[in-house]
mmCIF file of C-alpha atoms and ligand atoms in Angstrom:
data_model
loop_
_atom_site.group_PDB
_atom_site.id
_atom_site.type_symbol
_atom_site.label_atom_id
_atom_site.label_comp_id
_atom_site.label_asym_id
_atom_site.label_seq_id
_atom_site.Cartn_x
_atom_site.Cartn_y
_atom_site.Cartn_z
ATOM 1 C CA UNK A 1206 142.464 109.128 95.631
ATOM 2 C CA UNK A 1207 144.766 108.459 98.620
ATOM 3 C CA UNK A 1208 146.453 105.147 99.383
ATOM 4 C CA UNK A 1209 143.955 104.197 102.130
ATOM 5 C CA UNK A 1210 141.102 104.486 99.642
ATOM 6 C CA UNK A 1211 142.991 102.251 97.235
ATOM 7 C CA UNK A 1212 143.922 99.483 99.647
ATOM 8 C CA UNK A 1213 140.769 99.148 101.794
ATOM 9 C CA UNK A 1214 138.905 96.047 100.611
ATOM 10 C CA UNK A 1215 135.207 96.502 99.896
ATOM 11 C CA UNK A 1216 132.745 94.138 101.612
ATOM 12 C CA UNK A 1217 130.067 93.365 99.066
ATOM 13 C CA UNK A 1218 126.578 91.917 99.310
ATOM 14 C CA UNK A 1219 124.442 90.541 96.490
ATOM 15 C CA UNK A 1220 120.653 90.773 96.644
ATOM 16 C CA UNK A 1221 119.029 88.147 94.440
ATOM 17 C CA UNK A 1222 120.799 84.849 93.833
ATOM 18 C CA UNK A 1223 119.369 83.864 90.448
ATOM 19 C CA UNK A 1224 121.215 84.016 87.129
ATOM 20 C CA UNK A 1225 122.917 87.360 87.604
ATOM 21 C CA UNK A 1226 123.376 87.052 91.373
ATOM 22 C CA UNK A 1227 125.247 83.748 91.054
ATOM 23 C CA UNK A 1228 127.338 84.996 88.136
ATOM 24 C CA UNK A 1229 128.185 88.103 90.184
ATOM 25 C CA UNK A 1230 129.362 85.955 93.098
ATOM 26 C CA UNK A 1231 131.501 83.841 90.765
ATOM 27 C CA UNK A 1232 133.024 86.901 89.122
ATOM 28 C CA UNK A 1233 134.093 88.204 92.555
ATOM 29 C CA UNK A 1234 135.957 85.013 93.534
ATOM 30 C CA UNK A 1235 139.457 86.015 92.321
ATOM 31 C CA UNK A 1236 139.127 89.705 93.219
ATOM 32 C CA UNK A 1237 141.449 91.224 95.809
ATOM 33 C CA UNK A 1238 139.628 94.519 96.196
ATOM 34 C CA UNK A 1239 136.179 93.108 96.900
ATOM 35 C CA UNK A 1240 135.020 90.397 99.238
ATOM 36 C CA UNK A 1241 131.598 88.758 98.931
ATOM 37 C CA UNK A 1242 130.151 88.563 102.454
ATOM 38 C CA UNK A 1243 126.344 88.761 102.187
ATOM 39 C CA UNK A 1244 123.554 87.329 100.041
ATOM 40 C CA UNK A 1245 119.762 87.255 100.054
ATOM 41 C CA UNK A 1246 117.183 85.459 97.948
ATOM 42 C CA UNK A 1247 113.415 85.568 98.215
ATOM 43 C CA UNK A 1248 113.164 83.299 101.261
ATOM 44 C CA UNK A 1249 116.441 83.606 103.117
ATOM 45 C CA UNK A 1250 119.825 85.210 103.574
ATOM 46 C CA UNK A 1251 123.378 84.440 104.669
ATOM 47 C CA UNK A 1252 126.336 86.416 105.965
ATOM 48 C CA UNK A 1253 129.948 85.454 106.613
ATOM 49 C CA UNK A 1254 132.504 88.112 107.570
ATOM 50 C CA UNK A 1255 135.477 86.211 106.125
ATOM 51 C CA UNK A 1256 133.728 85.613 102.787
ATOM 52 C CA UNK A 1257 130.927 83.318 101.600
ATOM 53 C CA UNK A 1258 131.644 80.023 99.880
ATOM 54 C CA UNK A 1259 130.159 80.060 96.375
ATOM 55 C CA UNK A 1260 129.669 76.316 96.031
ATOM 56 C CA UNK A 1261 127.872 75.933 99.379
ATOM 57 C CA UNK A 1262 125.609 78.880 98.548
ATOM 58 C CA UNK A 1263 124.794 77.410 95.138
ATOM 59 C CA UNK A 1264 124.103 73.958 96.596
ATOM 60 C CA UNK A 1265 121.824 75.346 99.229
ATOM 61 C CA UNK A 1266 119.957 77.540 96.704
ATOM 62 C CA UNK A 1267 119.600 74.823 94.046
ATOM 63 C CA UNK A 1268 118.842 71.812 96.210
ATOM 64 C CA UNK A 1269 117.001 73.360 99.150
ATOM 65 C CA UNK A 1270 115.577 76.475 97.503
ATOM 66 C CA UNK A 1271 117.347 79.178 99.504
ATOM 67 C CA UNK A 1272 120.717 80.288 100.853
ATOM 68 C CA UNK A 1273 118.843 80.595 104.166
ATOM 69 C CA UNK A 1274 119.358 76.821 104.612
ATOM 70 C CA UNK A 1275 123.140 77.195 104.921
ATOM 71 C CA UNK A 1276 124.262 75.732 108.232
ATOM 72 C CA UNK A 1277 125.226 78.279 110.895
ATOM 73 C CA UNK A 1278 125.429 81.265 108.554
ATOM 74 C CA UNK A 1279 122.007 81.091 106.829
ATOM 75 C CA UNK A 1280 118.571 82.213 108.042
ATOM 76 C CA UNK A 1281 115.183 81.604 106.465
ATOM 77 C CA UNK A 1282 113.007 84.702 106.330
ATOM 78 C CA UNK A 1283 110.145 86.201 104.350
ATOM 79 C CA UNK A 1284 111.721 89.624 104.923
ATOM 80 C CA UNK A 1285 115.211 88.509 103.920
ATOM 81 C CA UNK A 1286 116.469 91.833 102.554
ATOM 82 C CA UNK A 1287 115.408 93.896 105.569
ATOM 83 C CA UNK A 1288 116.757 91.323 108.043
ATOM 84 C CA UNK A 1289 120.105 91.085 106.269
ATOM 85 C CA UNK A 1290 120.765 94.767 105.704
ATOM 86 C CA UNK A 1291 119.916 95.877 109.231
ATOM 87 C CA UNK A 1292 122.153 93.320 110.942
ATOM 88 C CA UNK A 1293 125.491 93.219 109.187
ATOM 89 C CA UNK A 1294 128.257 95.610 108.102
ATOM 90 C CA UNK A 1295 128.398 95.643 104.298
ATOM 91 C CA UNK A 1296 129.956 98.481 102.249
ATOM 92 C CA UNK A 1297 127.898 98.026 99.105
ATOM 93 C CA UNK A 1298 125.226 95.871 97.502
ATOM 94 C CA UNK A 1299 124.621 94.829 93.909
ATOM 95 C CA UNK A 1300 120.844 94.624 93.471
ATOM 96 C CA UNK A 1301 120.517 91.569 91.174
ATOM 97 C CA UNK A 1302 116.785 91.492 91.804
ATOM 98 C CA UNK A 1303 113.828 91.182 89.452
ATOM 99 C CA UNK A 1304 112.108 94.506 88.940
ATOM 100 C CA UNK A 1305 108.686 92.903 88.969
ATOM 101 C CA UNK A 1306 106.449 94.779 89.540
ATOM 102 C CA UNK A 1307 108.063 97.830 87.950
ATOM 103 C CA UNK A 1308 108.166 99.600 91.333
ATOM 104 C CA UNK A 1309 109.944 96.748 93.150
ATOM 105 C CA UNK A 1310 113.473 98.187 93.061
ATOM 106 C CA UNK A 1311 112.267 101.502 94.494
ATOM 107 C CA UNK A 1312 110.531 99.631 97.332
ATOM 108 C CA UNK A 1313 113.776 97.787 98.118
ATOM 109 C CA UNK A 1314 115.672 101.075 98.179
ATOM 110 C CA UNK A 1315 113.102 102.413 100.623
ATOM 111 C CA UNK A 1316 113.915 99.481 102.937
ATOM 112 C CA UNK A 1317 117.564 100.590 102.961
ATOM 113 C CA UNK A 1318 116.549 104.137 103.831
ATOM 114 C CA UNK A 1319 114.067 103.001 106.502
ATOM 115 C CA UNK A 1320 116.570 100.835 108.405
ATOM 116 C CA UNK A 1321 119.138 103.671 108.402
ATOM 117 C CA UNK A 1322 121.651 101.749 106.273
ATOM 118 C CA UNK A 1323 124.548 103.718 104.783
ATOM 119 C CA UNK A 1324 126.748 102.643 101.884
ATOM 120 C CA UNK A 1325 126.751 102.116 98.116
ATOM 121 C CA UNK A 1326 123.968 100.560 96.028
ATOM 122 C CA UNK A 1327 124.226 99.573 92.374
ATOM 123 C CA UNK A 1328 121.448 98.270 90.115
ATOM 124 C CA UNK A 1329 121.144 96.944 86.555
ATOM 125 C CA UNK A 1330 117.684 98.400 86.111
ATOM 126 C CA UNK A 1331 116.217 98.453 82.625
ATOM 127 C CA UNK A 1332 112.934 100.364 82.351
ATOM 128 C CA UNK A 1333 112.851 104.152 81.937
ATOM 129 C CA UNK A 1334 109.845 104.557 84.243
ATOM 130 C CA UNK A 1335 111.529 102.512 87.018
ATOM 131 C CA UNK A 1336 114.657 104.652 86.800
ATOM 132 C CA UNK A 1337 112.600 107.840 86.873
ATOM 133 C CA UNK A 1338 111.114 106.692 90.170
ATOM 134 C CA UNK A 1339 114.593 106.086 91.607
ATOM 135 C CA UNK A 1340 115.966 109.389 90.397
ATOM 136 C CA UNK A 1341 113.029 111.001 92.188
ATOM 137 C CA UNK A 1342 114.424 109.633 95.470
ATOM 138 C CA UNK A 1343 117.626 111.673 95.118
ATOM 139 C CA UNK A 1344 117.063 113.911 98.167
ATOM 140 C CA UNK A 1345 116.041 111.023 100.411
ATOM 141 C CA UNK A 1346 119.078 108.979 99.368
ATOM 142 C CA UNK A 1347 121.403 111.918 99.909
ATOM 143 C CA UNK A 1348 119.945 112.582 103.371
ATOM 144 C CA UNK A 1349 120.243 108.874 104.236
ATOM 145 C CA UNK A 1350 123.974 108.723 103.400
ATOM 146 C CA UNK A 1351 123.526 106.328 100.466
ATOM 147 C CA UNK A 1352 125.474 106.599 97.204
ATOM 148 C CA UNK A 1353 123.236 105.036 94.559
ATOM 149 C CA UNK A 1354 124.367 104.259 91.016
ATOM 150 C CA UNK A 1355 121.567 103.258 88.675
ATOM 151 C CA UNK A 1356 121.545 101.647 85.222
ATOM 152 C CA UNK A 1357 124.876 99.896 85.690
ATOM 153 C CA UNK A 1358 124.355 96.666 83.731
ATOM 154 C CA UNK A 1359 125.113 96.149 80.021
ATOM 155 C CA UNK A 1360 122.183 98.053 78.517
ATOM 156 C CA UNK A 1361 121.598 100.317 80.262
ATOM 157 C CA UNK A 1362 125.147 100.439 81.583
ATOM 158 C CA UNK A 1363 128.264 99.546 79.632
ATOM 159 C CA UNK A 1364 126.766 100.521 76.250
ATOM 160 C CA UNK A 1365 125.195 103.746 77.537
ATOM 161 C CA UNK A 1366 128.469 104.808 79.119
ATOM 162 C CA UNK A 1367 130.291 103.933 75.867
ATOM 163 C CA UNK A 1368 127.797 106.108 73.953
ATOM 164 C CA UNK A 1369 128.613 109.015 76.278
ATOM 165 C CA UNK A 1370 132.322 108.607 75.561
ATOM 166 C CA UNK A 1371 131.711 108.237 71.807
ATOM 167 C CA UNK A 1372 129.587 111.410 71.753
ATOM 168 C CA UNK A 1373 132.612 113.532 72.576
ATOM 169 C CA UNK A 1374 133.608 113.596 68.887
ATOM 170 C CA UNK A 1375 130.417 115.363 67.892
ATOM 171 C CA UNK A 1376 128.907 118.799 68.180
ATOM 172 C CA UNK A 1377 125.418 117.336 67.761
ATOM 173 C CA UNK A 1378 124.136 113.801 68.308
ATOM 174 C CA UNK A 1379 121.589 112.625 65.748
ATOM 175 C CA UNK A 1380 120.984 109.062 66.829
ATOM 176 C CA UNK A 1381 122.038 106.448 69.365
ATOM 177 C CA UNK A 1382 121.103 102.876 68.390
ATOM 178 C CA UNK A 1383 121.666 100.046 70.805
ATOM 179 C CA UNK A 1384 121.271 96.499 69.518
ATOM 180 C CA UNK A 1385 121.874 93.566 71.805
ATOM 181 C CA UNK A 1386 122.257 89.862 71.253
ATOM 182 C CA UNK A 1387 121.851 87.532 74.199
ATOM 183 C CA UNK A 1388 122.352 83.789 74.144
ATOM 184 C CA UNK A 1389 121.413 81.672 77.133
ATOM 185 C CA UNK A 1390 121.261 77.890 77.068
ATOM 186 C CA UNK A 1391 118.200 77.691 79.283
ATOM 187 C CA UNK A 1392 115.690 80.435 80.091
ATOM 188 C CA UNK A 1393 115.157 79.165 83.641
ATOM 189 C CA UNK A 1394 118.646 80.325 84.601
ATOM 190 C CA UNK A 1395 117.459 83.925 84.075
ATOM 191 C CA UNK A 1396 113.743 83.876 84.826
ATOM 192 C CA UNK A 1397 113.362 87.566 85.708
ATOM 193 C CA UNK A 1398 115.374 88.759 82.713
ATOM 194 C CA UNK A 1399 113.224 86.718 80.326
ATOM 195 C CA UNK A 1400 109.921 87.731 81.971
ATOM 196 C CA UNK A 1401 110.966 91.386 81.813
ATOM 197 C CA UNK A 1402 111.873 90.938 78.136
ATOM 198 C CA UNK A 1403 108.475 89.349 77.425
ATOM 199 C CA UNK A 1404 106.905 92.432 79.016
ATOM 200 C CA UNK A 1405 108.423 94.456 76.131
ATOM 201 C CA UNK A 1406 106.732 92.328 73.433
ATOM 202 C CA UNK A 1407 103.726 93.880 71.678
ATOM 203 C CA UNK A 1408 100.558 92.951 73.542
ATOM 204 C CA UNK A 1409 102.257 92.288 76.900
ATOM 205 C CA UNK A 1410 102.518 94.400 80.066
ATOM 206 C CA UNK A 1411 104.855 94.072 83.066
ATOM 207 C CA UNK A 1412 101.898 92.823 85.151
ATOM 208 C CA UNK A 1413 101.032 90.145 82.568
ATOM 209 C CA UNK A 1414 104.630 88.957 82.310
ATOM 210 C CA UNK A 1415 104.960 88.806 86.097
ATOM 211 C CA UNK A 1416 101.760 86.767 86.359
ATOM 212 C CA UNK A 1417 102.854 84.165 83.752
ATOM 213 C CA UNK A 1418 103.634 80.722 85.140
ATOM 214 C CA UNK A 1419 106.898 79.016 84.137
ATOM 215 C CA UNK A 1420 104.845 76.695 81.882
ATOM 216 C CA UNK A 1421 103.251 79.664 80.142
ATOM 217 C CA UNK A 1422 106.672 81.228 79.528
ATOM 218 C CA UNK A 1423 107.959 77.898 78.171
ATOM 219 C CA UNK A 1424 104.878 77.634 75.890
ATOM 220 C CA UNK A 1425 105.450 81.151 74.524
ATOM 221 C CA UNK A 1426 109.111 80.382 73.861
ATOM 222 C CA UNK A 1427 108.160 77.102 72.164
ATOM 223 C CA UNK A 1428 106.103 79.093 69.642
ATOM 224 C CA UNK A 1429 109.118 81.207 68.666
ATOM 225 C CA UNK A 1430 111.745 78.468 68.752
ATOM 226 C CA UNK A 1431 113.198 80.035 71.877
ATOM 227 C CA UNK A 1432 113.805 83.410 70.220
ATOM 228 C CA UNK A 1433 112.573 86.786 71.500
ATOM 229 C CA UNK A 1434 112.858 89.709 69.069
ATOM 230 C CA UNK A 1435 112.585 93.070 70.777
ATOM 231 C CA UNK A 1436 112.177 96.486 69.179
ATOM 232 C CA UNK A 1437 111.825 100.048 70.439
ATOM 233 C CA UNK A 1438 112.055 98.923 74.038
ATOM 234 C CA UNK A 1439 111.281 101.194 76.973
ATOM 235 C CA UNK A 1440 114.919 101.220 78.115
ATOM 236 C CA UNK A 1441 116.411 103.804 80.430
ATOM 237 C CA UNK A 1442 119.370 104.373 78.087
ATOM 238 C CA UNK A 1443 117.170 107.111 76.579
ATOM 239 C CA UNK A 1444 116.651 108.916 79.883
ATOM 240 C CA UNK A 1445 120.297 108.512 80.913
ATOM 241 C CA UNK A 1446 121.607 109.959 77.645
ATOM 242 C CA UNK A 1447 119.114 112.815 77.787
ATOM 243 C CA UNK A 1448 120.187 113.632 81.358
ATOM 244 C CA UNK A 1449 123.829 113.467 80.275
ATOM 245 C CA UNK A 1450 122.986 116.167 77.724
ATOM 246 C CA UNK A 1451 123.723 114.126 74.576
ATOM 247 C CA UNK A 1452 120.342 114.324 72.870
ATOM 248 C CA UNK A 1453 116.598 114.239 73.481
ATOM 249 C CA UNK A 1454 115.471 110.767 74.499
ATOM 250 C CA UNK A 1455 113.512 110.158 71.273
ATOM 251 C CA UNK A 1456 116.811 109.926 69.375
ATOM 252 C CA UNK A 1457 117.786 106.819 71.386
ATOM 253 C CA UNK A 1458 116.507 103.382 70.408
ATOM 254 C CA UNK A 1459 117.089 99.971 71.954
ATOM 255 C CA UNK A 1460 116.265 96.538 70.589
ATOM 256 C CA UNK A 1461 117.729 93.085 70.401
ATOM 257 C CA UNK A 1462 117.421 89.367 69.929
ATOM 258 C CA UNK A 1463 117.444 86.887 72.806
ATOM 259 C CA UNK A 1464 118.008 83.204 72.104
ATOM 260 C CA UNK A 1465 116.898 81.165 75.109
ATOM 261 C CA UNK A 1466 118.146 77.829 73.713
ATOM 262 C CA UNK A 1467 121.764 78.457 72.795
ATOM 263 C CA UNK A 1468 124.579 80.048 74.777
ATOM 264 C CA UNK A 1469 125.961 81.691 71.609
ATOM 265 C CA UNK A 1470 124.790 85.204 70.861
ATOM 266 C CA UNK A 1471 122.350 85.311 67.926
ATOM 267 C CA UNK A 1472 123.720 88.734 66.866
ATOM 268 C CA UNK A 1473 126.557 90.954 68.077
ATOM 269 C CA UNK A 1474 125.793 93.520 70.751
ATOM 270 C CA UNK A 1475 126.686 97.045 69.731
ATOM 271 C CA UNK A 1476 125.983 100.712 70.153
ATOM 272 C CA UNK A 1477 126.110 103.141 67.236
ATOM 273 C CA UNK A 1478 126.389 106.846 67.855
ATOM 274 C CA UNK A 1479 125.724 109.066 64.856
ATOM 275 C CA UNK A 1480 126.396 112.773 64.936
ATOM 276 C CA UNK A 1481 127.845 115.854 63.283
ATOM 277 C CA UNK A 1482 131.332 117.047 64.093
ATOM 278 C CA UNK A 1483 132.154 120.690 64.636
ATOM 279 C CA UNK A 1484 133.452 120.752 61.006
ATOM 280 C CA UNK A 1485 130.061 119.621 59.703
ATOM 281 C CA UNK A 1486 130.914 115.978 58.936
ATOM 282 C CA UNK A 1487 128.313 113.325 59.673
ATOM 283 C CA UNK A 1488 129.736 110.104 61.055
ATOM 284 C CA UNK A 1489 128.938 107.021 63.121
ATOM 285 C CA UNK A 1490 131.008 105.478 65.891
ATOM 286 C CA UNK A 1491 130.316 101.811 66.586
ATOM 287 C CA UNK A 1492 131.305 99.971 69.741
ATOM 288 C CA UNK A 1493 130.784 96.216 69.473
ATOM 289 C CA UNK A 1494 131.130 93.758 72.324
ATOM 290 C CA UNK A 1495 133.042 90.551 71.709
ATOM 291 C CA UNK A 1496 130.670 87.731 70.815
ATOM 292 C CA UNK A 1497 132.233 85.460 73.419
ATOM 293 C CA UNK A 1498 131.304 87.790 76.273
ATOM 294 C CA UNK A 1499 128.110 86.659 77.975
ATOM 295 C CA UNK A 1500 125.305 88.840 79.251
ATOM 296 C CA UNK A 1501 126.447 87.939 82.774
ATOM 297 C CA UNK A 1502 130.042 89.053 82.081
ATOM 298 C CA UNK A 1503 128.928 92.369 80.614
ATOM 299 C CA UNK A 1504 126.335 93.115 83.301
ATOM 300 C CA UNK A 1505 128.160 91.954 86.434
ATOM 301 C CA UNK A 1506 131.605 93.255 85.442
ATOM 302 C CA UNK A 1507 130.094 96.678 84.828
ATOM 303 C CA UNK A 1508 128.020 96.629 88.036
ATOM 304 C CA UNK A 1509 131.092 96.005 90.190
ATOM 305 C CA UNK A 1510 133.098 98.608 88.271
ATOM 306 C CA UNK A 1511 130.448 101.121 89.294
ATOM 307 C CA UNK A 1512 130.290 99.747 92.827
ATOM 308 C CA UNK A 1513 134.011 100.471 93.163
ATOM 309 C CA UNK A 1514 133.534 103.982 91.774
ATOM 310 C CA UNK A 1515 130.559 104.513 94.101
ATOM 311 C CA UNK A 1516 132.650 103.442 97.092
ATOM 312 C CA UNK A 1517 135.159 106.158 96.326
ATOM 313 C CA UNK A 1518 132.349 108.730 96.194
ATOM 314 C CA UNK A 1519 130.885 107.398 99.435
ATOM 315 C CA UNK A 1520 134.214 107.523 101.266
ATOM 316 C CA UNK A 1521 134.556 111.153 100.221
ATOM 317 C CA UNK A 1522 131.090 111.959 101.574
ATOM 318 C CA UNK A 1523 129.167 112.271 98.304
ATOM 319 C CA UNK A 1524 125.669 110.765 98.633
ATOM 320 C CA UNK A 1525 122.645 110.723 96.342
ATOM 321 C CA UNK A 1526 121.947 109.108 92.983
ATOM 322 C CA UNK A 1527 123.820 109.113 89.688
ATOM 323 C CA UNK A 1528 123.433 107.119 86.478
ATOM 324 C CA UNK A 1529 126.120 105.150 84.655
ATOM 325 C CA UNK A 1530 126.583 108.002 82.173
ATOM 326 C CA UNK A 1531 127.763 110.418 84.879
ATOM 327 C CA UNK A 1532 130.618 108.341 86.301
ATOM 328 C CA UNK A 1533 133.414 106.197 84.888
ATOM 329 C CA UNK A 1534 133.364 102.627 86.191
ATOM 330 C CA UNK A 1535 136.585 101.670 87.981
ATOM 331 C CA UNK A 1536 138.254 98.369 87.123
ATOM 332 C CA UNK A 1537 138.120 95.967 90.073
ATOM 333 C CA UNK A 1538 141.411 94.168 90.732
HETATM 334 P P1 NAD B 891 116.488 85.624 88.378
HETATM 335 O O1 NAD B 891 115.024 85.411 88.198
HETATM 336 O O2 NAD B 891 117.420 84.607 87.830
HETATM 337 O O3 NAD B 891 116.818 85.770 89.937
HETATM 338 C C1 NAD B 891 116.139 86.661 90.771
HETATM 339 C C2 NAD B 891 116.588 86.409 92.214
HETATM 340 O O4 NAD B 891 115.959 87.397 93.046
HETATM 341 C C3 NAD B 891 116.209 85.045 92.784
HETATM 342 O O5 NAD B 891 117.308 84.536 93.517
HETATM 343 C C4 NAD B 891 115.067 85.359 93.743
HETATM 344 O O6 NAD B 891 115.020 84.461 94.854
HETATM 345 C C5 NAD B 891 115.452 86.749 94.204
HETATM 346 N N1 NAD B 891 114.326 87.509 94.737
HETATM 347 C C6 NAD B 891 113.099 87.689 94.176
HETATM 348 N N2 NAD B 891 112.314 88.424 95.000
HETATM 349 C C7 NAD B 891 113.046 88.688 96.104
HETATM 350 C C8 NAD B 891 112.798 89.368 97.319
HETATM 351 N N3 NAD B 891 111.621 89.943 97.565
HETATM 352 N N4 NAD B 891 113.789 89.440 98.244
HETATM 353 C C9 NAD B 891 114.988 88.869 98.013
HETATM 354 N N5 NAD B 891 115.290 88.209 96.878
HETATM 355 C C10 NAD B 891 114.330 88.115 95.946
HETATM 356 O O7 NAD B 891 116.829 87.107 87.844
HETATM 357 P P2 NAD B 891 117.951 87.516 86.774
HETATM 358 O O8 NAD B 891 117.574 86.933 85.453
HETATM 359 O O9 NAD B 891 119.289 87.258 87.363
HETATM 360 O O10 NAD B 891 117.703 89.111 86.620
HETATM 361 C C11 NAD B 891 117.905 90.043 87.659
HETATM 362 C C12 NAD B 891 117.648 91.456 87.132
HETATM 363 O O11 NAD B 891 118.712 91.886 86.291
HETATM 364 C C13 NAD B 891 116.381 91.605 86.299
HETATM 365 O O12 NAD B 891 115.634 92.702 86.782
HETATM 366 C C14 NAD B 891 116.882 91.891 84.918
HETATM 367 O O13 NAD B 891 116.031 92.728 84.153
HETATM 368 C C15 NAD B 891 118.178 92.601 85.203
HETATM 369 N N6 NAD B 891 119.075 92.561 84.045
HETATM 370 C C16 NAD B 891 119.646 93.728 83.612
HETATM 371 C C17 NAD B 891 120.487 93.730 82.498
HETATM 372 C C18 NAD B 891 121.139 95.002 82.018
HETATM 373 O O14 NAD B 891 121.936 94.933 81.098
HETATM 374 N N7 NAD B 891 120.844 96.157 82.579
HETATM 375 C C19 NAD B 891 120.739 92.539 81.824
HETATM 376 C C20 NAD B 891 120.196 91.366 82.299
HETATM 377 C C21 NAD B 891 119.357 91.386 83.410
#
């Protein structure tokens, strides 16, 4: 990396201004290497070349329903993403959007390609089938001049990348087990995350979860005391680790416990990688996240680490799509 690559600040946009989008904007506040200049929610968008003000964006979103109400810099629109991305110069976007329906993220990516946008895109996508659709767009993304990094949240993301590092001790990987604990004080701060988690419960589909009203979600959570227990989830960690050559996807399992009434994690988040060394010893590496780190810290920190890495690829002329297991995230100063 040359000194120009290191010193050029990255102009960042955030698509989606819910739980993760707002946390992402807050996380960027003290950063020198990234400046938050663009944001879109479902009904509006805003852009400010010298950097957006977090508090004004939050006020506008919470009290008026959209960042599009911001005076002078905001615009209301039913096609907020397309309008924003085709008008303004932004180096990279974090897609903090709900993937409901399961094809939504791919349709957003198609908007970027259609308007001729070039730059870096990072998502925190969860479902295997959704990631397969994105990986299928590799040629189109490469031809469009877009560097796309997928699966760059916590799981998939931080834990999947950690599993790839841990696997280096082994000649054969027997099992990768990811267990997550999430604590959020109030489910409404992360509506899409919770709906997508409900879609993993036995008896539910993505379509059913998407169609549930807020009252129906609250009623379901009331039955379980605010707890969601998830097992054998369709999580793209399996596909990412298979593509990285660690093991067939059926050796990867993901599950967790989400408490929607307390900010403390109900259980520790960890990844365990079991394998056989070249000497024939069977062992397990465990990487456990600190209990004080929130879902938002682990997802958004990782997403921007990959956005920085993606920017370096983009500046060197590498376009296309990669997953979080193929690249090291770069720490954002
Ligand atoms: P949220 O419901 O809190 O917010 C979603 C935001 O997207 C809202 O601001 C909404 O206005 C906006 N939006 C919806 N449709 C839009 C459209 N058509 N155009 C523009 N904006 C639109 O969502 P959240 O809980 O922050 O979750 C975001 C995503 O992050 C989810 O898909 C979730 O699964 C994912 N996630 C990933 C991980 C991980 O570790 N990989 C962890 C947590 C969440």
